[in-house]
Amino acid sequence: MILPGAVHAGSADTRAIVAPSATLGRGIAGDYRRATGEQFSNYIGEGTGLVTRKDLGGLNLSTVPKVFIECGNMRDSKDAALLTNSAWRQKAAQGISEGIVSFLRG
């Protein structure tokens, strides 16, 4: 899960969305994990599955809470197999959906 960092430069100002985006990201990550049974990434985010980035225009130019979701690592054969399985993708979609709905309900 990639979260926006605080950026205030040029037309980018993410300061108002950093905290709600973190809440959104934690919620989606938790629901995704529950739905899929997948562990959080262990190569970034210190095992939390969350990483903050300040160098992505898709986050930096947003004015509403936003996250980027990476559902798997295509270089990992186990992840690649899951990502090509329609039943697993349905679980992933369900977890993502539940995280978004929970965030919107507050």
Coordinates of N, CA, C and O in Angstrom, one line a residue:
M1 N 0.9 -1.1 0.0 CA 0.0 0.0 0.0 C 0.9 1.2 0.0 O 1.8 1.4 0.9
I2 N 0.7 2.1 -1.0 CA 1.6 3.3 -1.1 C 0.7 4.5 -0.7 O -0.4 4.7 -1.2
L3 N 1.2 5.2 0.3 CA 0.5 6.4 0.9 C 1.2 7.6 0.5 O 2.4 7.7 0.4
P4 N 0.5 8.7 0.4 CA 1.1 10.0 0.1 C 1.8 10.6 1.3 O 1.3 10.5 2.4
G5 N 3.0 11.2 1.0 CA 3.7 11.9 2.1 C 3.3 13.4 2.0 O 2.7 13.8 1.0
A6 N 3.7 14.2 2.9 CA 3.4 15.6 2.9 C 4.2 16.3 1.9 O 5.5 16.3 2.0
V7 N 3.6 16.9 0.9 CA 4.3 17.6 -0.2 C 3.6 19.0 -0.3 O 2.3 19.0 -0.3
H8 N 4.4 20.0 -0.4 CA 3.8 21.3 -0.6 C 4.8 22.1 -1.5 O 5.8 22.7 -1.0
A9 N 4.6 21.9 -2.8 CA 5.5 22.5 -3.8 C 4.8 22.7 -5.1 O 4.1 21.8 -5.5
G10 N 4.9 23.9 -5.7 CA 4.2 24.1 -6.9 C 2.7 23.9 -6.8 O 2.1 24.4 -5.9
S11 N 2.1 23.1 -7.7 CA 0.7 22.9 -7.6 C 0.4 21.7 -6.7 O -0.8 21.3 -6.6
A12 N 1.4 21.1 -6.1 CA 1.1 19.9 -5.2 C 1.0 20.3 -3.8 O 1.9 21.1 -3.3
D13 N 0.0 19.9 -3.1 CA -0.2 20.2 -1.7 C -1.0 19.0 -1.1 O -2.2 19.0 -1.2
T14 N -0.3 18.1 -0.5 CA -1.0 16.9 0.0 C -1.2 17.0 1.5 O -1.8 16.0 2.1
R15 N -0.9 18.1 2.1 CA -0.9 18.1 3.6 C -2.3 17.8 4.1 O -2.4 17.1 5.1
A16 N -3.4 18.2 3.5 CA -4.7 17.9 4.0 C -5.2 16.5 3.8 O -6.1 16.0 4.5
I17 N -4.5 15.7 2.9 CA -4.9 14.3 2.7 C -4.0 13.3 3.3 O -4.3 12.1 3.2
V18 N -2.9 13.7 3.8 CA -1.9 12.7 4.4 C -2.6 11.8 5.5 O -2.5 10.6 5.4
A19 N -3.2 12.4 6.5 CA -3.7 11.7 7.6 C -4.9 10.8 7.1 O -5.0 9.6 7.4
P20 N -5.9 11.4 6.4 CA -7.0 10.5 5.9 C -6.5 9.4 5.0 O -7.1 8.3 5.0
S21 N -5.5 9.7 4.2 CA -5.0 8.7 3.3 C -4.4 7.5 4.1 O -4.5 6.3 3.7
A22 N -3.7 7.9 5.1 CA -3.1 6.8 6.0 C -4.2 5.9 6.6 O -4.0 4.7 6.7
T23 N -5.3 6.6 7.1 CA -6.4 5.8 7.6 C -7.0 4.9 6.6 O -7.3 3.7 6.8
L24 N -7.2 5.4 5.4 CA -7.7 4.6 4.2 C -6.8 3.5 3.9 O -7.2 2.3 3.8
G25 N -5.5 3.7 3.9 CA -4.5 2.7 3.5 C -4.5 1.6 4.6 O -4.4 0.4 4.2
R26 N -4.5 2.0 5.8 CA -4.5 0.9 6.9 C -5.7 0.1 6.8 O -5.7 -1.1 7.0
G27 N -6.9 0.7 6.6 CA -8.1 0.0 6.5 C -8.2 -1.0 5.4 O -8.5 -2.1 5.5
I28 N -7.8 -0.5 4.2 CA -7.8 -1.4 3.0 C -6.8 -2.5 3.2 O -7.1 -3.7 2.9
A29 N -5.6 -2.2 3.7 CA -4.6 -3.2 4.0 C -5.1 -4.3 4.9 O -4.9 -5.5 4.6
G30 N -5.7 -3.9 6.0 CA -6.3 -4.9 6.9 C -7.4 -5.8 6.3 O -7.4 -7.0 6.5
D31 N -8.3 -5.1 5.6 CA -9.4 -5.9 5.0 C -8.9 -6.8 3.9 O -9.4 -7.9 3.7
Y32 N -7.9 -6.3 3.1 CA -7.3 -7.1 2.1 C -6.6 -8.3 2.6 O -6.8 -9.4 2.1
R33 N -5.9 -8.1 3.7 CA -5.3 -9.3 4.4 C -6.3 -10.3 4.9 O -6.1 -11.5 4.7
R34 N -7.3 -9.8 5.5 CA -8.4 -10.7 6.1 C -9.0 -11.5 4.9 O -9.3 -12.7 5.0
A35 N -9.3 -10.8 3.8 CA -10.0 -11.5 2.7 C -9.2 -12.5 2.0 O -9.6 -13.5 1.5
T36 N -7.9 -12.1 1.8 CA -7.0 -13.0 1.0 C -6.1 -13.9 1.8 O -5.6 -14.9 1.3
G37 N -5.9 -13.6 3.1 CA -5.0 -14.4 3.9 C -3.5 -14.1 3.6 O -2.6 -14.8 4.1
E38 N -3.3 -13.1 2.7 CA -1.9 -12.8 2.4 C -1.2 -12.0 3.5 O -1.8 -11.1 4.1
Q39 N 0.1 -12.2 3.6 CA 0.9 -11.5 4.6 C 1.2 -10.1 4.0 O 1.3 -10.0 2.7
F40 N 1.5 -9.2 4.8 CA 2.0 -7.9 4.3 C 3.4 -8.0 3.7 O 4.1 -8.9 4.1
S41 N 3.7 -7.1 2.8 CA 5.0 -7.1 2.2 C 6.1 -7.0 3.2 O 5.9 -6.4 4.2
N42 N 7.2 -7.8 3.0 CA 8.3 -7.8 3.9 C 9.5 -7.1 3.4 O 10.5 -7.1 4.0
Y43 N 9.4 -6.6 2.2 CA 10.6 -5.9 1.6 C 10.6 -4.4 1.6 O 11.5 -3.8 1.4
I44 N 9.4 -3.9 2.0 CA 9.3 -2.4 2.3 C 8.3 -2.3 3.4 O 7.5 -3.2 3.7
G45 N 8.3 -1.1 4.0 CA 7.3 -0.9 5.0 C 7.5 -1.6 6.3 O 6.6 -1.6 7.2
E46 N 8.6 -2.2 6.5 CA 9.0 -2.8 7.8 C 7.9 -3.8 8.2 O 7.6 -3.9 9.4
G47 N 7.4 -4.6 7.3 CA 6.4 -5.6 7.6 C 5.0 -5.1 7.7 O 4.1 -5.9 8.0
T48 N 4.7 -3.8 7.6 CA 3.4 -3.3 7.7 C 2.6 -3.3 6.4 O 1.4 -3.2 6.4
G49 N 3.4 -3.5 5.3 CA 2.7 -3.4 4.0 C 2.4 -2.0 3.6 O 1.8 -1.7 2.5
L50 N 2.8 -1.0 4.4 CA 2.6 0.4 4.1 C 3.9 1.2 3.8 O 4.9 1.0 4.6
V51 N 3.9 2.0 2.8 CA 5.1 2.8 2.5 C 4.6 4.2 2.1 O 3.6 4.3 1.4
T52 N 5.3 5.2 2.5 CA 4.9 6.6 2.2 C 5.9 7.0 1.1 O 7.1 6.8 1.2
R53 N 5.3 7.7 0.1 CA 6.1 8.2 -1.0 C 5.7 9.7 -1.3 O 4.6 10.0 -1.2
K54 N 6.7 10.4 -1.6 CA 6.5 11.8 -2.0 C 6.9 12.1 -3.5 O 6.8 13.3 -3.9
D55 N 7.1 11.1 -4.2 CA 7.6 11.3 -5.6 C 6.7 10.8 -6.7 O 7.1 10.6 -7.8
L56 N 5.4 10.6 -6.3 CA 4.5 10.1 -7.3 C 3.4 11.1 -7.6 O 2.6 11.5 -6.7
G57 N 3.3 11.6 -8.8 CA 2.4 12.6 -9.2 C 0.9 12.2 -9.0 O 0.1 13.0 -8.6
G58 N 0.6 10.9 -9.1 CA -0.7 10.5 -8.9 C -1.2 10.7 -7.5 O -2.4 10.8 -7.2
L59 N -0.3 10.7 -6.5 CA -0.6 11.0 -5.1 C -0.4 12.5 -4.9 O -1.2 13.1 -4.2
N60 N 0.7 13.0 -5.4 CA 1.0 14.4 -5.0 C 0.0 15.4 -5.6 O -0.1 16.5 -5.0
L61 N -0.7 15.1 -6.6 CA -1.6 16.1 -7.2 C -3.0 15.8 -6.8 O -4.0 16.4 -7.3
S62 N -3.2 14.9 -5.9 CA -4.6 14.5 -5.4 C -5.0 15.5 -4.4 O -4.3 16.1 -3.6
T63 N -6.3 15.8 -4.4 CA -6.9 16.7 -3.4 C -7.9 15.9 -2.5 O -8.5 16.5 -1.6
V64 N -8.0 14.6 -2.7 CA -8.8 13.8 -1.8 C -8.0 12.6 -1.3 O -7.0 12.3 -1.9
P65 N -8.4 12.0 -0.2 CA -7.6 10.8 0.2 C -7.4 9.8 -0.9 O -8.3 9.5 -1.6
K66 N -6.2 9.3 -0.9 CA -5.8 8.4 -2.0 C -4.7 7.5 -1.6 O -3.8 7.9 -0.8
V67 N -4.7 6.3 -2.1 CA -3.6 5.3 -1.9 C -3.4 4.5 -3.2 O -4.3 4.5 -4.1
F68 N -2.3 4.0 -3.4 CA -2.0 3.0 -4.5 C -1.9 1.6 -3.8 O -1.2 1.5 -2.8
I69 N -2.5 0.7 -4.5 CA -2.5 -0.7 -3.9 C -1.7 -1.6 -4.9 O -1.9 -1.6 -6.1
E70 N -0.8 -2.3 -4.3 CA 0.0 -3.3 -5.0 C -0.5 -4.6 -4.4 O -0.2 -4.9 -3.3
C71 N -1.2 -5.4 -5.2 CA -1.8 -6.6 -4.8 C -0.8 -7.8 -4.8 O -1.1 -8.8 -4.2
G72 N 0.3 -7.6 -5.4 CA 1.3 -8.7 -5.4 C 2.5 -8.3 -6.2 O 2.6 -7.2 -6.8
N73 N 3.5 -9.2 -6.1 CA 4.8 -8.9 -6.8 C 4.9 -9.9 -8.0 O 5.0 -11.1 -7.7
M74 N 4.7 -9.4 -9.2 CA 4.7 -10.3 -10.3 C 6.1 -11.0 -10.5 O 6.2 -12.0 -11.3
R75 N 7.1 -10.6 -9.8 CA 8.4 -11.3 -9.9 C 8.5 -12.5 -9.0 O 9.3 -13.3 -9.1
D76 N 7.5 -12.6 -8.1 CA 7.4 -13.8 -7.2 C 6.4 -14.8 -7.8 O 5.3 -14.5 -8.1
S77 N 6.9 -16.0 -8.0 CA 6.0 -17.0 -8.7 C 4.7 -17.3 -7.9 O 3.7 -17.5 -8.6
K78 N 4.8 -17.3 -6.6 CA 3.6 -17.5 -5.8 C 2.6 -16.4 -6.0 O 1.4 -16.7 -6.2
D79 N 3.0 -15.2 -5.9 CA 2.1 -14.0 -6.2 C 1.6 -14.0 -7.6 O 0.4 -13.8 -7.8
A80 N 2.4 -14.3 -8.6 CA 2.0 -14.4 -10.0 C 0.9 -15.4 -10.1 O -0.1 -15.1 -10.8
A81 N 1.0 -16.5 -9.5 CA 0.0 -17.6 -9.6 C -1.3 -17.1 -9.0 O -2.4 -17.3 -9.6
L82 N -1.3 -16.4 -7.8 CA -2.5 -15.9 -7.2 C -3.1 -14.9 -8.1 O -4.4 -14.9 -8.3
L83 N -2.3 -14.0 -8.6 CA -2.9 -12.9 -9.4 C -3.5 -13.3 -10.7 O -4.3 -12.6 -11.3
T84 N -3.3 -14.5 -11.1 CA -3.9 -15.0 -12.3 C -5.1 -16.0 -12.0 O -5.7 -16.5 -12.9
N85 N -5.4 -16.1 -10.7 CA -6.5 -17.0 -10.3 C -7.7 -16.1 -10.0 O -7.7 -15.2 -9.2
S86 N -8.8 -16.4 -10.8 CA -10.0 -15.5 -10.7 C -10.7 -15.6 -9.3 O -11.2 -14.5 -8.8
A87 N -10.6 -16.7 -8.7 CA -11.2 -16.8 -7.3 C -10.4 -16.0 -6.3 O -11.0 -15.3 -5.5
W88 N -9.1 -16.0 -6.4 CA -8.3 -15.2 -5.5 C -8.5 -13.7 -5.8 O -8.6 -12.9 -4.9
R89 N -8.6 -13.3 -7.1 CA -8.8 -11.9 -7.4 C -10.1 -11.4 -6.9 O -10.2 -10.3 -6.5
Q90 N -11.1 -12.3 -6.8 CA -12.4 -11.9 -6.2 C -12.3 -11.6 -4.8 O -12.8 -10.7 -4.2
K91 N -11.5 -12.4 -4.1 CA -11.2 -12.2 -2.6 C -10.5 -10.9 -2.5 O -10.8 -10.1 -1.5
A92 N -9.5 -10.6 -3.3 CA -8.8 -9.4 -3.2 C -9.7 -8.2 -3.5 O -9.6 -7.2 -2.7
A93 N -10.5 -8.3 -4.5 CA -11.5 -7.2 -4.7 C -12.4 -7.0 -3.6 O -12.7 -5.8 -3.2
Q94 N -12.9 -8.1 -2.9 CA -13.8 -8.0 -1.8 C -13.1 -7.2 -0.6 O -13.6 -6.3 0.0
G95 N -11.8 -7.6 -0.4 CA -11.1 -6.9 0.7 C -10.9 -5.5 0.4 O -11.0 -4.6 1.3
I96 N -10.5 -5.1 -0.8 CA -10.3 -3.7 -1.1 C -11.6 -3.0 -1.0 O -11.7 -1.9 -0.4
S97 N -12.7 -3.5 -1.5 CA -14.0 -2.9 -1.4 C -14.4 -2.7 0.0 O -14.9 -1.6 0.4
E98 N -14.2 -3.7 0.9 CA -14.6 -3.5 2.3 C -13.8 -2.4 3.0 O -14.3 -1.7 3.8
G99 N -12.5 -2.3 2.6 CA -11.7 -1.3 3.2 C -12.2 0.1 2.8 O -12.2 1.1 3.6
I100 N -12.5 0.3 1.5 CA -13.0 1.6 1.0 C -14.3 1.9 1.7 O -14.5 3.1 2.2
V101 N -15.3 1.0 1.7 CA -16.6 1.2 2.3 C -16.4 1.6 3.8 O -17.1 2.5 4.3
S102 N -15.6 0.9 4.5 CA -15.4 1.2 6.0 C -14.8 2.6 6.1 O -15.3 3.4 7.0
F103 N -13.9 3.0 5.2 CA -13.4 4.4 5.3 C -14.5 5.4 5.0 O -14.6 6.4 5.8
L104 N -15.3 5.2 4.0 CA -16.3 6.1 3.7 C -17.4 6.2 4.8 O -18.0 7.3 5.0
R105 N -17.6 5.2 5.5 CA -18.6 5.2 6.6 C -18.1 5.9 7.8 O -18.8 6.3 8.7
G106 N -16.7 6.0 7.9 CA -16.1 6.7 9.0 C -16.1 5.9 10.2 O -16.0 6.1 11.3

